[in-house]
XYZ file of C-alpha atoms in Angstrom:
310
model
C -5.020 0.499 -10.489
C -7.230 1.528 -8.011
C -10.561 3.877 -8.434
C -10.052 7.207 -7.193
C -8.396 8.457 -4.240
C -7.396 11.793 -3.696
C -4.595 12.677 -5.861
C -4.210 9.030 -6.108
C -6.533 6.337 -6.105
C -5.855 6.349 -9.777
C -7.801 8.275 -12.498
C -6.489 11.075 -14.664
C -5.529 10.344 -18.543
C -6.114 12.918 -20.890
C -10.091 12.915 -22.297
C -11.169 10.204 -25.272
C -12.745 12.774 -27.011
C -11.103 12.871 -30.317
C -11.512 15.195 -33.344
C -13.747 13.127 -35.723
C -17.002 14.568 -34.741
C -18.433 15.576 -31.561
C -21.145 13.667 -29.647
C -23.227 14.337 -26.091
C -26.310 12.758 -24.636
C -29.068 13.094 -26.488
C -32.782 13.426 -25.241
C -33.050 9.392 -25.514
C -29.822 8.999 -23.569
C -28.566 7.871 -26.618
C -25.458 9.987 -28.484
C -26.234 12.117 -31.149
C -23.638 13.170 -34.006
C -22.771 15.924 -35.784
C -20.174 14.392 -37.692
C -19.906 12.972 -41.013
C -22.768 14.394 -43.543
C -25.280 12.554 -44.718
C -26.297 12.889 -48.382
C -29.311 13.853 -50.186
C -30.499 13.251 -53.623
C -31.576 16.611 -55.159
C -34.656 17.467 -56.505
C -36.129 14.822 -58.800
C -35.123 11.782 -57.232
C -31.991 11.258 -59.565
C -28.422 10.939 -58.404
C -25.880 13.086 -59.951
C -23.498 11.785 -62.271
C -19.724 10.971 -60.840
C -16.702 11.013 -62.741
C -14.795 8.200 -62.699
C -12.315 9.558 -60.125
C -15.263 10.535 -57.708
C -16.059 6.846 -57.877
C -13.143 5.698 -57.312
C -12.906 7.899 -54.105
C -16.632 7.336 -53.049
C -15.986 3.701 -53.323
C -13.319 3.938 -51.018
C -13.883 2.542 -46.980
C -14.098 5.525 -44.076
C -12.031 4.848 -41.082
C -13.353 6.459 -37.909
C -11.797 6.832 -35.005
C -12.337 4.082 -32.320
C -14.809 5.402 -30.028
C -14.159 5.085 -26.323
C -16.647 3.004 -23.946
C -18.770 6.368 -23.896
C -19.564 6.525 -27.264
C -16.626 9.021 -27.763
C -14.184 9.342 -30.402
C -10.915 8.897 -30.118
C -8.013 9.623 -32.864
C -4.826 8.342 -32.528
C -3.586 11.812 -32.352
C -5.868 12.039 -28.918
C -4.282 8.574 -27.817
C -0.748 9.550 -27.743
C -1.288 12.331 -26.319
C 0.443 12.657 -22.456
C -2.026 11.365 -19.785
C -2.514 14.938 -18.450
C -2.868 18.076 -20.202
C -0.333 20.844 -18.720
C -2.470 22.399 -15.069
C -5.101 19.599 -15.724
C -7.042 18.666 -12.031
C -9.564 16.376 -12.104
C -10.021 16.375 -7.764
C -13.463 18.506 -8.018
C -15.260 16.146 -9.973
C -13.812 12.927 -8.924
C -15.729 11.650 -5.972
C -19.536 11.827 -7.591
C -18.326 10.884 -11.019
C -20.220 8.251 -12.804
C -17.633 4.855 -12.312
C -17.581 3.194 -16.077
C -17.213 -0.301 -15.349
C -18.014 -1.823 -18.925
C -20.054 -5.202 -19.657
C -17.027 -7.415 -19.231
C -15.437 -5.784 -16.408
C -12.639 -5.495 -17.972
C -11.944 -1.741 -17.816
C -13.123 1.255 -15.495
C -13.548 4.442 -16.425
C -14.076 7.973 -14.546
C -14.017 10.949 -16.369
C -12.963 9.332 -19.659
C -9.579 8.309 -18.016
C -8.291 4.726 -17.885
C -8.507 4.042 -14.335
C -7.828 0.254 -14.342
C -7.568 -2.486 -17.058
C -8.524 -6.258 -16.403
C -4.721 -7.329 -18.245
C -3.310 -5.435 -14.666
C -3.931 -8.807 -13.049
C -0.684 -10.940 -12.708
C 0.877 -7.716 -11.508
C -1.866 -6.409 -9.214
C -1.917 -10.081 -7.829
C 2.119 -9.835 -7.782
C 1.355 -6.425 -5.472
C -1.196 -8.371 -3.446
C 0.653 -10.544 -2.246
C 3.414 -8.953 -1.428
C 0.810 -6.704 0.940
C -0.293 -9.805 2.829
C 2.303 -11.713 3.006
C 3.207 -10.404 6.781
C -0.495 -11.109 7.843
C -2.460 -8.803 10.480
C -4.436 -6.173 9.241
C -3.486 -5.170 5.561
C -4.506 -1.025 4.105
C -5.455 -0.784 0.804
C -5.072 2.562 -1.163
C -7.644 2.455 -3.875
C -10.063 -0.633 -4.256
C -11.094 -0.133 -8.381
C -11.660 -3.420 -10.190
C -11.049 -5.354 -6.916
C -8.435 -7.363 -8.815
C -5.479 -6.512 -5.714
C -8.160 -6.965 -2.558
C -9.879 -10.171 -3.751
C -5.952 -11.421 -4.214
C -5.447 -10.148 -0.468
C -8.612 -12.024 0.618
C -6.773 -15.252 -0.417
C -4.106 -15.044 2.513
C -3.962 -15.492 6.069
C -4.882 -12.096 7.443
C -6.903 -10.300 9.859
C -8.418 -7.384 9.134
C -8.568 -5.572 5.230
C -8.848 -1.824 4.928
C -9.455 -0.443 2.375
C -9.507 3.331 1.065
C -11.850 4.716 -1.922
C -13.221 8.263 -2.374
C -15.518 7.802 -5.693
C -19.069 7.389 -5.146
C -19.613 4.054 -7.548
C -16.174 2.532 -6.830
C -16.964 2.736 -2.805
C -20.703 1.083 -3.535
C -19.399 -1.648 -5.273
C -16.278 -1.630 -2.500
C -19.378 -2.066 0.229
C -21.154 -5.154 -1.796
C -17.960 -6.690 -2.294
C -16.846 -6.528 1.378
C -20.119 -8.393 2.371
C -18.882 -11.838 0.794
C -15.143 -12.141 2.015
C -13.610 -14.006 4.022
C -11.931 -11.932 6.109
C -13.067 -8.524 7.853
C -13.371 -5.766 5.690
C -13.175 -2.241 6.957
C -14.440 -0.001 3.964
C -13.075 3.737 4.262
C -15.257 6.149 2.121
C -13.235 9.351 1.241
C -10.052 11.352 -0.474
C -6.922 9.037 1.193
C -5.442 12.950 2.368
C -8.134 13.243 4.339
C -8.405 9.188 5.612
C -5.025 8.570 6.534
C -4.719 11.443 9.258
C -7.967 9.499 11.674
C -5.373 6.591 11.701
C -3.282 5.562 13.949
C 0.800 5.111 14.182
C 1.833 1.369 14.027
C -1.394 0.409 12.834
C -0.840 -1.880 9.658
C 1.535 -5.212 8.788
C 1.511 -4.604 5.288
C 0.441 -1.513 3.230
C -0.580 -1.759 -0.974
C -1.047 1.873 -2.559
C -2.239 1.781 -5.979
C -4.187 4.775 -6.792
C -4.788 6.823 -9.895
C -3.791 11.180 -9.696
C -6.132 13.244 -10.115
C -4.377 16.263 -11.259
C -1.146 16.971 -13.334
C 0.762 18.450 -10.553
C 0.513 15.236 -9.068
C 1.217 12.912 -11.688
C 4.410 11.524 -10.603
C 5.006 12.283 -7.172
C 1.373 11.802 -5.087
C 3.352 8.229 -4.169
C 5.714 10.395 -2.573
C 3.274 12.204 -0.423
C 1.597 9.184 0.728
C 4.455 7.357 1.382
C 6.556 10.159 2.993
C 3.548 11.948 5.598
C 1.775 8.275 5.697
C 3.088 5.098 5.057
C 6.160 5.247 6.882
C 4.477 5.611 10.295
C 1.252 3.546 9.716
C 3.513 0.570 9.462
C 4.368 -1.402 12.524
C 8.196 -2.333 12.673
C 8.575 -5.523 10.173
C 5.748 -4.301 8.196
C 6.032 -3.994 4.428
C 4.781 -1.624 1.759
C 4.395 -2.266 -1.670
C 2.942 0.480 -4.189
C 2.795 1.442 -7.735
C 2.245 4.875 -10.052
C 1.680 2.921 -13.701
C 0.679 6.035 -15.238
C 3.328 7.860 -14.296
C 5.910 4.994 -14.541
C 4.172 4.005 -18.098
C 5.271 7.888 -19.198
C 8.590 7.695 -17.746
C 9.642 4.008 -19.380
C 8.148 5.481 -22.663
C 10.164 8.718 -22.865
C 12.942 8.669 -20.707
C 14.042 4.990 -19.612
C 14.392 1.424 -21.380
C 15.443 -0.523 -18.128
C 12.807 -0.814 -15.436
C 15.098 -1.296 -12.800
C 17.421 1.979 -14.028
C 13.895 3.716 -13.815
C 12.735 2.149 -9.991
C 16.166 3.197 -8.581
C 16.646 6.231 -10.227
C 12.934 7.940 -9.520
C 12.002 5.998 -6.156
C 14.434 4.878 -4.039
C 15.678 8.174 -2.818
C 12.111 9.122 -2.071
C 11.164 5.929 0.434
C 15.029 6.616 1.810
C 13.811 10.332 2.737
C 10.476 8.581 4.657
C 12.607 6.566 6.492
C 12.624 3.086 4.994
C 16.608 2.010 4.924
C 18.079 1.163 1.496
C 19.333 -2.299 2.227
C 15.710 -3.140 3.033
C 14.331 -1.735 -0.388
C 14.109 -4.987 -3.022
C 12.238 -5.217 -6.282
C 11.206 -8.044 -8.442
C 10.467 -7.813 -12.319
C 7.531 -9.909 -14.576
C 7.687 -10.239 -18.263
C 3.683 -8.583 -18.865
C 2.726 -6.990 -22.594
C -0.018 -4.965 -22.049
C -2.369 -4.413 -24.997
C -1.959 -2.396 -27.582
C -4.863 0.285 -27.197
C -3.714 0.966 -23.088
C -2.584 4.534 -22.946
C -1.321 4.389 -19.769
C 1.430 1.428 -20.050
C 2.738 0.348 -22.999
C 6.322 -1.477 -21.444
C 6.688 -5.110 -21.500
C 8.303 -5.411 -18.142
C 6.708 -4.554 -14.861
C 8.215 -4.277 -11.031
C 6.708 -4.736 -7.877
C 8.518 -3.054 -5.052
C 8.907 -4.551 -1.411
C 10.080 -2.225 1.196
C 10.039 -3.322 4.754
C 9.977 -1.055 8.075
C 12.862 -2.160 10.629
């Protein structure tokens, strides 16, 4: 998934902040508590007596929450929880929010939702290539962990463009860019407001991965993109591939148990309405267990569209 792009480059699950105890930055930038007690001896210094069924229960292990990457708890309660709350929009905040990238770069983080995961990579790769494989000059919709773009950077293209809006997503886009390969054209802002300065005809091969930013959006900003955007960007033989994992990840928990059922059911009509002809509209389907603690995916299968312009 990407880092933040309108109501897509990809960040919006509901907030890690679960009902254990609250936290906030304290004075140290540390977290303070005000959770579980602590206990004091009374006066004297001696510790009152327990009966043996306080014992037993003081002798018993607390389990906490997990706490999120920062320093927030999380119940399980919090985690199954729908990845937006109803009217939820995250857009105001978005672009200058701090970018959580944790030691081992293995997640990101903007406003406590799970932008992008590090397991994503056979199927961000899988997305990649399917982006470059006409050559020319490839668009990128959301850069996040740069798992997708440093995949693109492996084939025989011209130019890579890529589209980010959040502030610490599009500096690391920039010092990223400086070491590839091929020419990389960095675009800093939300992709609603990018993808009108471009021109018709002006890609071989779109990838749109970006997170939505608001509830209202959750399921359909593809749709948007793809019906006012992608559709005309592309020059004739050009190829789009995209995904919507959160939103996909919801539907494949609650309503479907065949990926494919779910792509043709919830997609296909939408690319047909941008103009993209059915017959030219293929999918392809890797075995891919996410972990168990993602709360955006939890299905064991996952599909990479291909959907060429004639």
């Amino acid at each position: 998934m990407g880092g933040g792009g309108g109501d897509g480059t990809r960040a919006t699950l509901p907030v890690r902040r679960g009902p254990a105890w609250r936290t906030g930055p304290a004075a140290d930038g540390g977290y303070r508590g005000t959770g579980p007690p602590t206990h004091t001896l009374p006066r004297g210094g001696r510790k009152p007596r327990l009966g043996p069924r306080l014992r037993h229960r003081r002798a018993q292990p607390v389990d906490f929450p997990p706490c999120s990457s920062d320093g927030t708890a999380m119940s399980t309660q919090t985690a199954a929880r729908p990845i937006f709350a109803e009217g939820e929009d995250c857009r105001a905040a978005w672009r200058e929010a701090a970018a959580g990238y944790d030691a081992p770069d293995a997640h990101l983080e903007i406003l406590g939702k799970p932008v992008m995961e590090r397991w994503e990579t056979p199927y961000m790769h899988s997305l990649a290539a399917v982006a470059a494989s006409r050559g020319g000059r490839v668009l990128e919709v959301g850069f996040g962990m740069a798992i997708a773009a440093t995949k693109v950077e492996e084939f025989d293209i011209e130019e890579h463009w890529i589209v980010e809006c959040n502030e610490g997503v599009f500096r690391r886009l920039e010092e990223w860019a400086r070491t590839q390969p091929h020419k990389v054209v960095p675009l800093k802002g939300l992709w609603e407001d990018v993808m009108p300065t471009l021109p018709d005809g002006h890609f071989r091969g779109i990838l749109y991965d970006t997170y939505p930013l608001s509830e209202e959006s959750w399921h359909t900003h593809q749709f948007t993109f793809i019906k006012d955007h992608a559709f005309r960007l592309l020059q004739p033989g050009g190829v789009l591939t995209y995904c919507n994992l959160t939103s996909w990840g919801e539907l494949l928990k609650t309503k479907y148990t065949d990926i494919k059922k779910m792509f043709e059911e919830t997609q296909v009509g939408h690319l047909v309405e941008a103009g993209f002809k059915k017959e030219n509209i293929s999918t392809t389907v890797m075995d891919l267990v996410p972990p168990k603690d993602c709360r955006y995916y939890s299905f064991h299968k996952m599909i990479t569209p291909t959907v060429v312009k004639q």
